[in-house]
Tab-separated table of C-alpha atoms in Angstrom:
chain	number	residue	atom	x	y	z
A	28	MET	CA	95.143	100.027	130.658
A	29	ASN	CA	97.660	97.913	128.722
A	30	ILE	CA	94.935	95.446	127.778
A	31	PHE	CA	92.970	98.242	126.095
A	32	TYR	CA	96.048	99.359	124.162
A	33	THR	CA	96.535	95.750	123.081
A	34	LEU	CA	92.891	95.497	121.993
A	35	CYS	CA	93.209	98.724	120.003
A	36	ALA	CA	96.369	97.479	118.298
A	37	GLY	CA	94.663	94.157	117.547
A	38	ILE	CA	91.653	95.857	115.982
A	39	LEU	CA	93.909	98.106	113.900
A	40	THR	CA	95.764	94.992	112.745
A	41	LEU	CA	92.460	93.517	111.555
A	42	LEU	CA	92.134	96.482	109.196
A	43	LEU	CA	94.874	94.914	107.075
A	44	PHE	CA	92.530	91.936	106.547
A	45	VAL	CA	89.818	94.158	105.038
A	46	PRO	CA	91.113	93.575	101.459
A	47	THR	CA	90.091	89.911	101.814
A	48	VAL	CA	86.402	90.774	102.300
A	49	ILE	CA	83.952	89.992	99.471
A	50	SER	CA	80.249	90.555	100.242
A	51	GLU	CA	78.472	88.756	97.409
A	52	SER	CA	75.054	89.478	98.938
A	53	LEU	CA	75.550	93.232	98.417
A	54	LEU	CA	75.072	95.181	95.206
A	55	PHE	CA	78.752	96.178	95.131
A	56	PRO	CA	80.449	93.096	96.650
A	57	PHE	CA	84.029	94.353	96.396
A	58	ILE	CA	83.363	97.812	97.839
A	59	ALA	CA	80.550	98.019	100.358
A	60	GLY	CA	81.561	95.140	102.636
A	61	LYS	CA	85.159	96.298	102.859
A	62	ASN	CA	84.079	99.819	103.758
A	63	PHE	CA	81.575	98.694	106.380
A	64	TRP	CA	84.280	96.662	108.097
A	65	PHE	CA	86.787	99.517	107.806
A	66	ARG	CA	84.368	101.964	109.396
A	67	ALA	CA	83.300	99.578	112.155
A	68	LEU	CA	86.840	98.568	113.138
A	69	THR	CA	88.093	102.165	113.111
A	70	LEU	CA	85.216	103.423	115.261
A	71	VAL	CA	85.459	100.558	117.776
A	72	SER	CA	89.191	101.155	118.141
A	73	ALA	CA	88.534	104.880	118.605
A	74	LEU	CA	86.006	104.189	121.379
A	75	LEU	CA	88.452	101.927	123.208
A	76	PHE	CA	91.216	104.516	122.934
A	77	ALA	CA	88.864	107.277	124.118
A	78	TYR	CA	88.136	105.151	127.207
A	79	VAL	CA	91.880	104.828	127.882
A	80	VAL	CA	92.354	108.592	127.580
A	81	TYR	CA	89.373	109.203	129.900
A	82	LYS	CA	90.631	106.783	132.549
A	83	LYS	CA	94.210	108.023	132.506
A	84	ARG	CA	93.040	111.648	132.566
A	85	GLU	CA	95.679	112.718	130.127
A	86	LEU	CA	95.646	114.065	126.609
A	87	VAL	CA	97.148	112.317	123.626
A	88	LYS	CA	100.794	112.773	122.701
A	89	THR	CA	102.024	115.917	121.020
A	90	LEU	CA	100.637	116.358	117.542
A	91	THR	CA	102.995	116.812	114.610
A	92	PRO	CA	102.835	119.116	111.550
A	93	ILE	CA	101.552	116.123	109.578
A	94	HIS	CA	98.555	115.873	111.923
A	95	THR	CA	97.913	119.592	111.454
A	96	ALA	CA	98.175	119.378	107.659
A	97	PHE	CA	95.858	116.369	107.541
A	98	GLY	CA	93.352	118.148	109.800
A	99	ILE	CA	93.406	121.281	107.634
A	100	PHE	CA	92.871	119.193	104.504
A	101	VAL	CA	89.825	117.419	105.968
A	102	SER	CA	88.426	120.742	107.234
A	103	VAL	CA	88.767	122.413	103.831
A	104	LEU	CA	87.236	119.326	102.222
A	105	LEU	CA	84.264	119.621	104.594
A	106	LEU	CA	83.644	123.238	103.575
A	107	ALA	CA	83.959	122.371	99.880
A	108	ASP	CA	81.479	119.503	100.262
A	109	ILE	CA	78.939	121.549	102.239
A	110	PHE	CA	78.881	124.290	99.614
A	111	GLY	CA	79.074	121.924	96.649
A	112	VAL	CA	76.396	121.032	94.103
A	113	ASN	CA	75.216	117.978	96.023
A	114	PRO	CA	76.289	118.221	99.696
A	115	MET	CA	74.764	114.885	100.767
A	116	ARG	CA	76.529	112.985	97.991
A	117	SER	CA	79.770	114.885	98.662
A	118	LEU	CA	79.624	114.162	102.383
A	119	PHE	CA	78.515	110.524	102.308
A	120	SER	CA	79.148	109.390	98.696
A	121	ASN	CA	77.218	106.273	97.551
A	122	PHE	CA	77.507	102.499	97.867
A	123	GLU	CA	79.469	102.215	94.623
A	124	ARG	CA	82.317	104.460	95.816
A	125	MET	CA	81.810	104.911	99.578
A	126	GLU	CA	84.293	107.744	99.786
A	127	GLY	CA	83.039	111.253	100.490
A	128	TRP	CA	84.016	113.450	103.435
A	129	PHE	CA	82.915	110.855	105.986
A	130	THR	CA	85.520	108.354	104.819
A	131	HIS	CA	88.247	111.011	104.798
A	132	ALA	CA	87.275	111.970	108.361
A	133	LEU	CA	87.626	108.310	109.386
A	134	LEU	CA	91.027	108.165	107.679
A	135	LEU	CA	92.108	111.159	109.772
A	136	LEU	CA	90.812	109.397	112.886
A	137	LEU	CA	92.688	106.237	111.888
A	138	PHE	CA	95.896	108.235	111.396
A	139	LEU	CA	95.523	109.741	114.869
A	140	LEU	CA	94.948	106.293	116.379
A	141	LEU	CA	97.949	104.747	114.643
A	142	THR	CA	100.308	107.518	115.750
A	143	GLN	CA	99.113	107.203	119.358
A	144	ILE	CA	98.919	103.422	119.678
A	145	VAL	CA	101.531	101.997	117.275
A	146	ARG	CA	104.572	103.946	118.424
A	147	THR	CA	107.556	101.615	117.839
A	148	LEU	CA	109.028	99.780	114.871
A	149	ASP	CA	108.714	96.485	116.751
A	150	VAL	CA	104.929	96.886	116.976
A	151	TRP	CA	104.730	97.792	113.294
A	152	ARG	CA	106.828	94.731	112.506
A	153	ASP	CA	104.483	92.459	114.455
A	154	ILE	CA	101.414	93.968	112.765
A	155	PHE	CA	102.875	93.465	109.305
A	156	LYS	CA	103.881	89.890	110.127
A	157	VAL	CA	100.302	89.046	111.098
A	158	SER	CA	98.948	90.811	108.017
A	159	LEU	CA	100.984	88.490	105.772
A	160	ILE	CA	98.224	85.937	106.389
A	161	ALA	CA	95.792	88.258	104.609
A	162	ASN	CA	98.365	88.944	101.911
A	163	ALA	CA	98.791	85.202	101.298
A	164	TYR	CA	95.004	84.859	101.008
A	165	VAL	CA	94.846	87.613	98.368
A	166	LEU	CA	97.814	86.107	96.503
A	167	PHE	CA	96.120	82.690	96.474
A	168	PHE	CA	93.071	84.132	94.745
A	169	GLY	CA	95.270	86.140	92.378
A	170	PHE	CA	97.244	83.084	91.251
A	171	SER	CA	94.044	81.040	91.028
A	172	GLN	CA	92.658	83.589	88.567
A	173	TYR	CA	95.936	83.800	86.667
A	174	PHE	CA	96.163	80.023	86.144
A	175	GLY	CA	92.396	79.550	85.869
A	176	THR	CA	92.353	76.825	88.531
A	177	LEU	CA	89.288	78.136	90.366
A	178	ASN	CA	86.009	79.478	89.052
A	179	LEU	CA	86.107	82.757	90.956
A	180	PHE	CA	83.745	85.691	90.997
A	181	GLN	CA	85.787	88.080	88.855
A	182	GLN	CA	84.898	91.669	88.076
A	183	SER	CA	87.723	92.532	85.677
A	184	ALA	CA	87.027	90.764	82.384
A	185	ASP	CA	90.587	90.089	81.184
A	186	ARG	CA	92.811	91.087	84.137
A	187	ILE	CA	93.196	89.460	87.536
A	188	ASP	CA	91.726	91.338	90.498
A	189	ALA	CA	91.658	88.682	93.300
A	190	THR	CA	89.540	89.839	96.248
A	191	LEU	CA	89.869	93.552	95.446
A	192	GLY	CA	87.601	93.609	92.392
A	193	ASN	CA	89.886	95.930	90.430
A	194	ALA	CA	93.160	95.051	88.723
A	195	ALA	CA	94.632	98.484	89.457
A	196	TYR	CA	93.866	98.092	93.174
A	197	LEU	CA	95.433	94.627	93.228
A	198	GLY	CA	98.539	95.932	91.457
A	199	GLY	CA	99.004	98.685	94.035
A	200	TYR	CA	98.249	96.340	96.934
A	201	ALA	CA	100.790	93.733	95.803
A	202	MET	CA	103.366	96.458	95.117
A	203	THR	CA	102.953	97.790	98.662
A	204	TYR	CA	103.402	94.357	100.221
A	205	ALA	CA	106.480	93.706	98.096
A	206	PHE	CA	108.149	96.640	99.846
A	207	ILE	CA	106.753	95.672	103.273
A	208	VAL	CA	108.297	92.181	103.081
A	209	ALA	CA	111.509	93.675	101.704
A	210	TRP	CA	111.709	95.819	104.848
A	211	LEU	CA	110.918	92.806	107.037
A	212	ALA	CA	113.670	90.809	105.328
A	213	TYR	CA	116.166	93.658	105.619
A	214	THR	CA	115.542	94.142	109.344
A	215	THR	CA	115.538	90.507	110.489
A	216	LYS	CA	118.572	88.459	111.446
A	217	ASN	CA	116.827	85.132	110.870
A	218	ILE	CA	118.171	83.676	107.618
A	219	SER	CA	115.193	81.346	107.116
A	220	ALA	CA	112.793	84.245	107.611
A	221	ARG	CA	114.705	86.261	105.013
A	222	TYR	CA	114.243	83.516	102.423
A	223	LEU	CA	110.537	83.281	103.271
A	224	TYR	CA	110.086	87.047	102.990
A	225	GLY	CA	112.012	86.979	99.717
A	226	ILE	CA	109.633	84.386	98.251
A	227	ILE	CA	106.579	86.354	99.383
A	228	GLY	CA	108.064	89.528	97.894
A	229	ILE	CA	108.701	87.858	94.525
A	230	LEU	CA	105.133	86.514	94.450
A	231	ASN	CA	103.764	89.987	95.149
A	232	ILE	CA	105.910	91.556	92.447
A	233	PHE	CA	104.762	88.911	89.966
A	234	ILE	CA	101.088	89.495	90.777
A	235	SER	CA	101.595	93.254	90.588
A	236	PHE	CA	103.076	93.008	87.100
A	237	VAL	CA	100.538	90.518	85.703
A	238	THR	CA	97.691	92.854	86.674
A	239	LEU	CA	99.006	94.953	83.745
A	240	THR	CA	98.797	98.072	85.890
A	241	ARG	CA	101.321	100.596	84.595
A	242	GLY	CA	101.151	102.712	87.738
A	243	ALA	CA	102.154	99.764	89.920
A	244	ALA	CA	105.032	98.861	87.599
A	245	LEU	CA	106.305	102.440	87.676
A	246	GLY	CA	105.829	102.501	91.444
A	247	ILE	CA	107.967	99.397	91.927
A	248	THR	CA	110.679	100.813	89.670
A	249	ALA	CA	110.698	104.191	91.421
A	250	GLY	CA	110.590	102.535	94.859
A	251	VAL	CA	113.525	100.269	94.045
A	252	LEU	CA	115.556	103.223	92.750
A	253	LEU	CA	114.803	105.262	95.871
A	254	SER	CA	115.591	102.327	98.180
A	255	LEU	CA	118.903	101.626	96.467
A	256	THR	CA	119.808	105.317	96.627
A	257	LEU	CA	119.080	105.488	100.359
A	258	ILE	CA	121.050	102.293	100.993
A	259	ALA	CA	124.025	103.586	98.997
A	260	ILE	CA	124.039	106.857	100.978
A	261	PHE	CA	123.005	105.956	104.513
A	262	GLU	CA	123.749	102.261	105.148
A	263	LYS	CA	126.186	101.974	108.083
A	264	ARG	CA	125.691	98.498	109.530
A	265	TYR	CA	126.759	96.636	106.381
A	266	THR	CA	129.282	98.735	104.499
A	267	PHE	CA	129.362	96.419	101.493
A	268	MET	CA	125.644	97.072	101.003
A	269	ARG	CA	126.477	100.660	100.094
A	270	TYR	CA	128.524	99.457	97.136
A	271	VAL	CA	125.922	96.858	96.198
A	272	GLY	CA	123.208	99.526	96.392
A	273	GLY	CA	125.225	101.925	94.240
A	274	VAL	CA	125.942	99.348	91.536
A	275	ALA	CA	122.375	98.055	91.575
A	276	PHE	CA	121.032	101.611	91.337
A	277	ALA	CA	123.184	102.239	88.251
A	278	LEU	CA	122.032	98.993	86.629
A	279	VAL	CA	118.331	99.609	87.349
A	280	LEU	CA	118.596	103.187	86.111
A	281	ALA	CA	120.381	102.101	82.934
A	282	GLY	CA	117.815	99.356	82.349
A	283	SER	CA	114.931	101.775	82.884
A	284	ILE	CA	116.394	104.252	80.420
A	285	LEU	CA	116.929	101.445	77.895
A	286	LEU	CA	113.357	100.220	78.266
A	287	PHE	CA	111.945	103.726	77.984
A	288	SER	CA	114.004	104.543	74.895
A	289	ASN	CA	112.693	101.349	73.227
A	290	ARG	CA	109.120	101.594	74.526
A	291	ASP	CA	107.598	101.351	71.023
């Protein structure tokens, strides 16, 4: 059964490559193709996992309150959509958005799969390492748009959007990967890998800021403040990091207050 678990984990890893998909033959090239791949990969992984559960004749691991809350949310959403003004549109959305209840149900299924299959930090670390290939691909297109070196199909008129088709999406995506590589750098003992992760993190932060997405900029600031606070309070392996985190937190907070007070 281990091979099926490995296949499931591999398919779930491929989901992190979905942001690289552009389907120029479709009416909405940045949306439809990504969603078709997301749905297909999630359902195939679910079928493989269902086969494992059937063969082993055992139920999935104990569900947590988060599973229950997510399930209640999707159930309430289903009732709201059924009794809404346009149930079909509410349930299945359209090709421009491709959200609707069906997508939320797949997100719940994906959450269940991840919590059953990816159960250790080491597996998460391996998945994120592989996904850096996709991240590098997105960054390449982002920098190409920023410097105007390639004539790319661009949806945002005056802001870079890379393969996501929306500057706000790219800003949030790059922000997320900045924190992922920061975690990878913090948890590795390989000095060369730390430098590499640091470079990738800086590139992601740069792309996030040049998308001119205020939400992403605020997210990075808030995330850094929270991370420094947690390091200052809970770090035990490297005691000096607690002092570094405390001082850095004070500096970032002071700088944020200064910027906000002079925002005009």
